[in-house]
mmCIF file of C-alpha atoms in Angstrom:
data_model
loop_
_atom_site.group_PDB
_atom_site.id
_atom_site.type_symbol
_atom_site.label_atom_id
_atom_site.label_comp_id
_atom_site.label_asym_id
_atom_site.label_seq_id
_atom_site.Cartn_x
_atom_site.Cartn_y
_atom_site.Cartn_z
ATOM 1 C CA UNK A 799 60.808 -108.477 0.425
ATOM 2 C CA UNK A 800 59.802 -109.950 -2.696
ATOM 3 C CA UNK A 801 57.291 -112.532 -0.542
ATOM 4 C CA UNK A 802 55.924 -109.825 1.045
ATOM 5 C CA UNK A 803 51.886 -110.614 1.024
ATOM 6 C CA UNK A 804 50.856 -107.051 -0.395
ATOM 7 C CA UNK A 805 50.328 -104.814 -3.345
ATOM 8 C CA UNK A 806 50.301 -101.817 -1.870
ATOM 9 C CA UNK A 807 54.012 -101.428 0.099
ATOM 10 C CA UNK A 808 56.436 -98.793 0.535
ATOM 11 C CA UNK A 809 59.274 -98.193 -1.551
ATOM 12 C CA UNK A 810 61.650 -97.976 1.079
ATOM 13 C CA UNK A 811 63.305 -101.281 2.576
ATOM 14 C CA UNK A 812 61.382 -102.118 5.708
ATOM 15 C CA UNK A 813 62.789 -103.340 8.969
ATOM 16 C CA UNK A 814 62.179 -107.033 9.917
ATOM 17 C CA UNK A 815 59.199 -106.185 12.555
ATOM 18 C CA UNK A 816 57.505 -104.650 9.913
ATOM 19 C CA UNK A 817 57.903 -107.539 7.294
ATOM 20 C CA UNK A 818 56.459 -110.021 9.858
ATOM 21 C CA UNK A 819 53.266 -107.421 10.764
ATOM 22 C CA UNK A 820 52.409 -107.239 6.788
ATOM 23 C CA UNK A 821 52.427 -111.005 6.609
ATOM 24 C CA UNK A 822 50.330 -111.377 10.188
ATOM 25 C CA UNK A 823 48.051 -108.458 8.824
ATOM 26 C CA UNK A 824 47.731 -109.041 5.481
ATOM 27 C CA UNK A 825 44.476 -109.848 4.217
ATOM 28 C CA UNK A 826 45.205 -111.837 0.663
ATOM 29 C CA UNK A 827 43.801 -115.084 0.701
ATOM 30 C CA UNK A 828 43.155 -115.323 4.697
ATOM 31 C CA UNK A 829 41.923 -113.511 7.474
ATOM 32 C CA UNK A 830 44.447 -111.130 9.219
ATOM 33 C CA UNK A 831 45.809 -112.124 12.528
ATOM 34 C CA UNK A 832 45.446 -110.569 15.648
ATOM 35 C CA UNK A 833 49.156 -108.821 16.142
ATOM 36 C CA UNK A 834 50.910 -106.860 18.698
ATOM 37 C CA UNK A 835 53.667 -104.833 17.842
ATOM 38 C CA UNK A 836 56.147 -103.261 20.669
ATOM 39 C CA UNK A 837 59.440 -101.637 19.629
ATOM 40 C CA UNK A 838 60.679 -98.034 20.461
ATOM 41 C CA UNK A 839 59.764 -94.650 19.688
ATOM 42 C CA UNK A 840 60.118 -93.774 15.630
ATOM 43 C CA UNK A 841 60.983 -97.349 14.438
ATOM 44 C CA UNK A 842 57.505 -97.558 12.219
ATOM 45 C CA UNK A 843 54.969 -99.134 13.877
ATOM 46 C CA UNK A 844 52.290 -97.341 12.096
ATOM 47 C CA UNK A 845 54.040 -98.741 8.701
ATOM 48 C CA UNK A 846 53.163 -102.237 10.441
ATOM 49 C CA UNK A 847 49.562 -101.688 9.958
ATOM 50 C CA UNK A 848 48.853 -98.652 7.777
ATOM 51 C CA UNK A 849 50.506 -100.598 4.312
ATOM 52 C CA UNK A 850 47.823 -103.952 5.400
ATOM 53 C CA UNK A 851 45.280 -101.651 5.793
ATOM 54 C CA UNK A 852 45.972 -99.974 3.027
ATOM 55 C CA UNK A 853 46.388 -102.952 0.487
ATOM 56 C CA UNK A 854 42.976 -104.246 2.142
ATOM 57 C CA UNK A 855 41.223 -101.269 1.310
ATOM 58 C CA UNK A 856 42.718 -101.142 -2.191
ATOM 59 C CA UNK A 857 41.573 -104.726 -3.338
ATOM 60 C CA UNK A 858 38.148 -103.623 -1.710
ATOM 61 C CA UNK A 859 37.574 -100.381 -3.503
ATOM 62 C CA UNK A 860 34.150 -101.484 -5.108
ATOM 63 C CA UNK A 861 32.964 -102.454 -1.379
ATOM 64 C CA UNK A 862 31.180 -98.906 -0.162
ATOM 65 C CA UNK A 863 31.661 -98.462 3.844
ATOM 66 C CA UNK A 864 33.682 -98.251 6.806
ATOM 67 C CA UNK A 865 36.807 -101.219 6.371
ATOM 68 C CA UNK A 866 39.467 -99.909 8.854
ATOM 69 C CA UNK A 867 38.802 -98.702 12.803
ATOM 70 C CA UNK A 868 41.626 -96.877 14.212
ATOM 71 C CA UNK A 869 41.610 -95.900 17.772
ATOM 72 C CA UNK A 870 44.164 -93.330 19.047
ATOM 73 C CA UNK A 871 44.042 -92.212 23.024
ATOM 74 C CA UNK A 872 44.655 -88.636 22.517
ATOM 75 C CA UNK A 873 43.245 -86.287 19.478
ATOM 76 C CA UNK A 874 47.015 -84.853 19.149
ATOM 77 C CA UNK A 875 48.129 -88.386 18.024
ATOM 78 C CA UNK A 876 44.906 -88.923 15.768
ATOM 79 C CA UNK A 877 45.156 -85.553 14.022
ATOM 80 C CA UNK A 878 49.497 -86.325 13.497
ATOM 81 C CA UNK A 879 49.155 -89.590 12.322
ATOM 82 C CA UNK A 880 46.118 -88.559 9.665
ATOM 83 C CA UNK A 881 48.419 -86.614 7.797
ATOM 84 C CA UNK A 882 51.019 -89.697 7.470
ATOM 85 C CA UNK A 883 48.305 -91.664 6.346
ATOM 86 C CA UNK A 884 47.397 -88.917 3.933
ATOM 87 C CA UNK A 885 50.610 -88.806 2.410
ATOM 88 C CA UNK A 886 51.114 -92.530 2.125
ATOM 89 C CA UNK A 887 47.550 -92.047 0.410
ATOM 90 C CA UNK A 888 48.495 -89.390 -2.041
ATOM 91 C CA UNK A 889 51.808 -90.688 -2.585
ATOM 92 C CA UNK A 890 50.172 -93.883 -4.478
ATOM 93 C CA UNK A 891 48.367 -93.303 -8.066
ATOM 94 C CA UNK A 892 46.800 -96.741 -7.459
ATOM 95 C CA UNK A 893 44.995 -94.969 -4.352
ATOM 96 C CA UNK A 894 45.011 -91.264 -4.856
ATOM 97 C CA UNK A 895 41.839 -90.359 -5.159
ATOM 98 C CA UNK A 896 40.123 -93.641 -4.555
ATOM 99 C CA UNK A 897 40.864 -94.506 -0.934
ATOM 100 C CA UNK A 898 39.306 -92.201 1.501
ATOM 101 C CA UNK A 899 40.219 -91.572 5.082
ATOM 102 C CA UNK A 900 38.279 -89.866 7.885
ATOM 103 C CA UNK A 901 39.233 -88.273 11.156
ATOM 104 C CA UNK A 902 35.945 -88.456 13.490
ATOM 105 C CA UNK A 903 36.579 -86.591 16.613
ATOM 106 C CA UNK A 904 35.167 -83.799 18.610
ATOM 107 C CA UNK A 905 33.907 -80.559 16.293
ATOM 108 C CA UNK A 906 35.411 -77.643 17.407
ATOM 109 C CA UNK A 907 33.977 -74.314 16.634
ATOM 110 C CA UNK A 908 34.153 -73.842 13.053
ATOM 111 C CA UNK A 909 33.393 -77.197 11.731
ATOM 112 C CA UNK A 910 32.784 -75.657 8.531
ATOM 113 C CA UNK A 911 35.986 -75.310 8.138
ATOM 114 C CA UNK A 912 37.159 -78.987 8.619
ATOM 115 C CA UNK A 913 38.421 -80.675 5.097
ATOM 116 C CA UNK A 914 35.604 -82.459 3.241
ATOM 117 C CA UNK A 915 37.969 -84.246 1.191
ATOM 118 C CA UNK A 916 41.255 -85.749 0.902
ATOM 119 C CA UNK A 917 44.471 -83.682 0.345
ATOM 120 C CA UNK A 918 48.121 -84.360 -0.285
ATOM 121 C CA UNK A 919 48.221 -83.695 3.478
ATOM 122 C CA UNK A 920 44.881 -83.819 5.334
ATOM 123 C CA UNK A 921 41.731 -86.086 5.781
ATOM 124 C CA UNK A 922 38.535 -85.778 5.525
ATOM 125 C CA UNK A 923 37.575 -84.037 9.236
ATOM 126 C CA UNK A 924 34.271 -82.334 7.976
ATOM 127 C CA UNK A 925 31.681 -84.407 10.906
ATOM 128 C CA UNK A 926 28.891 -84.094 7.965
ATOM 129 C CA UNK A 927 31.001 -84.956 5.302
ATOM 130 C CA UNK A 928 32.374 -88.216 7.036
ATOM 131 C CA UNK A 929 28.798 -89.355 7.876
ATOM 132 C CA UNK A 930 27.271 -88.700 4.354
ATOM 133 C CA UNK A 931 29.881 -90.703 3.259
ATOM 134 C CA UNK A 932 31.678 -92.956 4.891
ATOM 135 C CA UNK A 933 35.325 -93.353 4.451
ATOM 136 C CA UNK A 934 37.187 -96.583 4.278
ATOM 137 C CA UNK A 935 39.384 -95.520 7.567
ATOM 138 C CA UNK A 936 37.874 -94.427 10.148
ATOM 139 C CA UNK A 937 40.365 -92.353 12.708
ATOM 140 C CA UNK A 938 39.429 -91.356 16.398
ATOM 141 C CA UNK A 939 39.188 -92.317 19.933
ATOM 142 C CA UNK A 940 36.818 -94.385 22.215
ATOM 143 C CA UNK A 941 34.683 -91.721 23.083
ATOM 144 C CA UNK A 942 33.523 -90.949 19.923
ATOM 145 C CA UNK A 943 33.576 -94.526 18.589
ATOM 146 C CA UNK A 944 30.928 -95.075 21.457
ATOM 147 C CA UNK A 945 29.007 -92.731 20.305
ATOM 148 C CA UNK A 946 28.446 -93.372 16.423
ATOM 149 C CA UNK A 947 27.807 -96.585 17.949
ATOM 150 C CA UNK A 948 25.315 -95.417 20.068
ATOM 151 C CA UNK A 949 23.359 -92.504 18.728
ATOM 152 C CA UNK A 950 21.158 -92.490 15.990
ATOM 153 C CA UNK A 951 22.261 -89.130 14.490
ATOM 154 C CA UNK A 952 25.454 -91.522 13.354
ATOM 155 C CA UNK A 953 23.603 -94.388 12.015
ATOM 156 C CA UNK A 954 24.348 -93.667 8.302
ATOM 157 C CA UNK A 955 27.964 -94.096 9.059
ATOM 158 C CA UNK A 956 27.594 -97.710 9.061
ATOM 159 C CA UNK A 957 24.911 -98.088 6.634
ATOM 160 C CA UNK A 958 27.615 -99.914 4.333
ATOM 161 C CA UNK A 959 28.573 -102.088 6.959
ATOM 162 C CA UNK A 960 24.997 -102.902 7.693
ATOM 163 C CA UNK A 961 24.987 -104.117 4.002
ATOM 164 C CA UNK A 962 28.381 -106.113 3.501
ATOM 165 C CA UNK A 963 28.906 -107.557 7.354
ATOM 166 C CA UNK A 964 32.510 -108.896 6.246
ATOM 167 C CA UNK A 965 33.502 -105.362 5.270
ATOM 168 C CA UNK A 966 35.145 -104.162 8.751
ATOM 169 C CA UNK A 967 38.531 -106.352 8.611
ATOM 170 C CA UNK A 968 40.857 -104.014 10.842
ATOM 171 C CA UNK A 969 40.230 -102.528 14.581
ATOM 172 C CA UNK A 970 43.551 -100.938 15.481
ATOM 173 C CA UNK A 971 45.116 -99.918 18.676
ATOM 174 C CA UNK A 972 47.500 -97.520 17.812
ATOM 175 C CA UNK A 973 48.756 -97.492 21.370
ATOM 176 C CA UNK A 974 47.662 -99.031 24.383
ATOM 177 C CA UNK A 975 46.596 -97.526 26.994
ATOM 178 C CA UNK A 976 44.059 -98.290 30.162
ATOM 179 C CA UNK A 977 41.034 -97.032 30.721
ATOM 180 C CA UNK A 978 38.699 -96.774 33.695
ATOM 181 C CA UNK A 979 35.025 -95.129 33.758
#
Protein backbone atom coordinates (compact mmCIF):
# COMPACT_ATOMS: atom_id res chain seq x y z
CA UNK A 1 0.00 0.00 0.00
CA UNK A 2 2.71 2.24 0.76
CA UNK A 3 3.95 1.91 -3.24
CA UNK A 4 0.78 2.71 -4.25
CA UNK A 5 1.38 5.39 -7.32
CA UNK A 6 -1.16 8.09 -5.91
CA UNK A 7 -1.81 11.00 -3.64
CA UNK A 8 -5.15 10.99 -3.55
CA UNK A 9 -6.30 7.21 -2.08
CA UNK A 10 -8.77 5.99 0.24
CA UNK A 11 -8.27 5.44 3.74
CA UNK A 12 -9.61 2.15 3.81
CA UNK A 13 -7.31 -0.98 2.87
CA UNK A 14 -8.05 -1.81 -0.73
CA UNK A 15 -8.42 -5.23 -2.23
CA UNK A 16 -5.59 -6.50 -4.53
CA UNK A 17 -7.63 -5.76 -7.97
CA UNK A 18 -7.83 -2.42 -6.95
CA UNK A 19 -4.06 -1.94 -6.02
CA UNK A 20 -3.07 -3.26 -9.50
CA UNK A 21 -5.88 -0.75 -11.39
CA UNK A 22 -4.24 2.42 -9.42
CA UNK A 23 -0.81 1.38 -10.60
CA UNK A 24 -2.18 0.53 -14.44
CA UNK A 25 -4.21 3.90 -14.15
CA UNK A 26 -2.17 6.05 -12.47
CA UNK A 27 -0.96 8.94 -14.22
CA UNK A 28 2.45 10.05 -12.16
CA UNK A 29 5.28 10.06 -14.28
CA UNK A 30 3.65 7.94 -17.33
CA UNK A 31 0.73 7.63 -19.31
CA UNK A 32 -2.11 5.44 -17.83
CA UNK A 33 -2.71 2.09 -19.31
CA UNK A 34 -5.53 0.86 -20.99
CA UNK A 35 -7.21 -1.59 -18.12
CA UNK A 36 -10.07 -3.86 -17.84
CA UNK A 37 -11.41 -4.69 -14.68
CA UNK A 38 -14.03 -7.77 -14.19
CA UNK A 39 -14.91 -9.00 -10.69
CA UNK A 40 -18.46 -9.33 -9.10
CA UNK A 41 -21.14 -7.17 -8.08
CA UNK A 42 -20.05 -4.61 -4.97
CA UNK A 43 -16.30 -5.56 -4.86
CA UNK A 44 -15.19 -1.73 -5.95
CA UNK A 45 -14.62 -1.43 -9.30
CA UNK A 46 -15.47 2.15 -9.42
CA UNK A 47 -12.63 2.60 -6.55
CA UNK A 48 -10.34 1.09 -9.47
CA UNK A 49 -10.70 4.15 -11.48
CA UNK A 50 -12.42 6.94 -9.54
CA UNK A 51 -9.06 7.34 -6.88
CA UNK A 52 -6.65 7.57 -10.59
CA UNK A 53 -8.95 9.85 -11.81
CA UNK A 54 -9.15 11.59 -9.01
CA UNK A 55 -5.33 11.98 -8.15
CA UNK A 56 -5.03 13.01 -12.01
CA UNK A 57 -7.34 15.69 -11.68
CA UNK A 58 -5.81 16.85 -8.39
CA UNK A 59 -2.13 17.31 -9.70
CA UNK A 60 -3.95 19.08 -12.73
CA UNK A 61 -6.03 21.59 -10.87
CA UNK A 62 -4.41 24.73 -12.62
CA UNK A 63 -5.28 22.95 -16.13
CA UNK A 64 -9.04 24.54 -16.91
CA UNK A 65 -11.26 21.81 -18.95
CA UNK A 66 -12.75 18.57 -19.34
CA UNK A 67 -9.82 15.70 -17.92
CA UNK A 68 -12.05 12.63 -17.18
CA UNK A 69 -14.95 10.99 -19.71
CA UNK A 70 -17.14 8.63 -18.01
CA UNK A 71 -19.64 6.70 -19.92
CA UNK A 72 -22.44 4.84 -18.06
CA UNK A 73 -25.26 2.77 -20.27
CA UNK A 74 -28.19 3.73 -18.28
CA UNK A 75 -28.92 7.35 -16.54
CA UNK A 76 -29.94 5.28 -13.21
CA UNK A 77 -26.26 4.12 -12.95
CA UNK A 78 -24.83 7.69 -13.96
CA UNK A 79 -27.02 9.62 -11.52
CA UNK A 80 -25.98 6.60 -8.44
CA UNK A 81 -22.55 6.60 -9.06
CA UNK A 82 -22.33 10.76 -9.14
CA UNK A 83 -23.14 10.86 -5.69
CA UNK A 84 -20.18 8.27 -4.75
CA UNK A 85 -17.99 10.33 -6.60
CA UNK A 86 -19.35 13.32 -4.76
CA UNK A 87 -18.67 12.01 -1.53
CA UNK A 88 -15.21 10.70 -2.29
CA UNK A 89 -14.95 14.48 -3.52
CA UNK A 90 -16.17 16.14 -0.40
CA UNK A 91 -14.67 13.71 1.80
CA UNK A 92 -11.01 15.11 0.75
CA UNK A 93 -9.93 18.83 1.95
CA UNK A 94 -7.20 18.54 -0.71
CA UNK A 95 -10.25 18.42 -3.31
CA UNK A 96 -13.31 19.84 -1.70
CA UNK A 97 -14.06 22.58 -3.40
CA UNK A 98 -11.47 22.45 -6.11
CA UNK A 99 -12.34 19.39 -8.17
CA UNK A 100 -15.54 19.67 -9.99
CA UNK A 101 -17.71 16.96 -11.40
CA UNK A 102 -20.57 17.11 -13.92
CA UNK A 103 -23.45 14.85 -14.77
CA UNK A 104 -24.45 15.70 -18.59
CA UNK A 105 -27.52 13.85 -19.47
CA UNK A 106 -30.95 14.45 -20.74
CA UNK A 107 -32.80 17.78 -19.04
CA UNK A 108 -35.87 16.88 -17.69
CA UNK A 109 -38.51 19.40 -17.04
CA UNK A 110 -37.28 21.66 -14.50
CA UNK A 111 -33.72 22.03 -15.36
CA UNK A 112 -33.64 24.93 -13.23
CA UNK A 113 -33.68 22.98 -10.64
CA UNK A 114 -30.60 20.73 -11.40
CA UNK A 115 -27.45 21.53 -8.88
CA UNK A 116 -25.09 24.18 -10.29
CA UNK A 117 -22.50 23.22 -7.97
CA UNK A 118 -20.95 20.59 -6.03
CA UNK A 119 -22.44 19.25 -2.73
CA UNK A 120 -21.45 16.82 -0.03
CA UNK A 121 -23.76 14.59 -2.10
CA UNK A 122 -24.59 15.79 -5.63
CA UNK A 123 -22.87 17.09 -8.89
CA UNK A 124 -23.11 19.64 -10.84
CA UNK A 125 -26.38 18.53 -13.24
CA UNK A 126 -27.41 22.20 -14.16
CA UNK A 127 -26.98 21.60 -18.52
CA UNK A 128 -25.99 25.54 -18.50
CA UNK A 129 -23.95 25.44 -15.65
CA UNK A 130 -21.80 22.38 -16.92
CA UNK A 131 -21.27 24.08 -20.33
CA UNK A 132 -20.29 27.59 -18.94
CA UNK A 133 -17.93 25.79 -17.13
CA UNK A 134 -16.63 22.80 -17.69
CA UNK A 135 -15.98 20.34 -15.02
CA UNK A 136 -12.98 18.13 -14.73
CA UNK A 137 -15.37 14.81 -14.91
CA UNK A 138 -17.56 14.61 -17.21
CA UNK A 139 -20.51 11.84 -16.37
CA UNK A 140 -23.11 10.50 -19.00
CA UNK A 141 -23.88 8.17 -21.73
CA UNK A 142 -23.15 7.82 -25.53
CA UNK A 143 -25.97 9.61 -26.64
CA UNK A 144 -25.25 12.65 -25.19
CA UNK A 145 -21.45 12.38 -25.55
CA UNK A 146 -22.35 12.31 -29.39
CA UNK A 147 -23.96 15.12 -29.18
CA UNK A 148 -21.63 17.77 -27.35
CA UNK A 149 -19.49 16.30 -29.87
CA UNK A 150 -21.56 17.11 -32.53
CA UNK A 151 -23.59 20.24 -32.04
CA UNK A 152 -22.41 23.54 -31.84
CA UNK A 153 -24.68 24.70 -28.96
CA UNK A 154 -21.95 22.40 -26.85
CA UNK A 155 -18.84 23.70 -28.29
CA UNK A 156 -17.76 25.71 -25.18
CA UNK A 157 -17.63 22.51 -23.29
CA UNK A 158 -14.43 21.69 -24.80
CA UNK A 159 -13.05 25.02 -25.27
CA UNK A 160 -10.30 23.97 -22.57
CA UNK A 161 -9.55 20.99 -24.31
CA UNK A 162 -9.26 22.85 -27.54
CA UNK A 163 -6.49 24.80 -25.64
CA UNK A 164 -4.39 22.08 -23.66
CA UNK A 165 -4.86 18.85 -26.22
CA UNK A 166 -3.06 16.55 -23.48
CA UNK A 167 -5.73 17.52 -20.96
CA UNK A 168 -8.34 14.52 -21.59
CA UNK A 169 -6.24 11.51 -19.91
CA UNK A 170 -9.28 9.14 -18.89
CA UNK A 171 -12.33 7.70 -21.17
CA UNK A 172 -14.06 5.23 -18.87
CA UNK A 173 -16.39 2.41 -19.45
CA UNK A 174 -18.06 1.96 -16.42
CA UNK A 175 -19.68 -1.17 -17.78
CA UNK A 176 -19.72 -2.73 -20.97
CA UNK A 177 -22.28 -3.15 -22.83
CA UNK A 178 -23.12 -3.55 -26.86
CA UNK A 179 -24.58 -1.34 -28.88
CA UNK A 180 -26.23 -1.45 -32.28
CA UNK A 181 -27.82 1.64 -34.31
Amino acid sequence: EEEIPLDIKPAWPPYDHQVKSWHRLSSRDKKPESTIVTTGTGSGKTESFMYPVLDYCYRNLDRPGIKVIILYPMNALATDQAKRLAEAIFEDERIKGKITAGLFLGEGENASSYPKSMGADHIIENRGSIIDSPPDILLTNFKMLDYGLMKSNYQDLWLGNLKDSDLLQYLILDELHTYDG
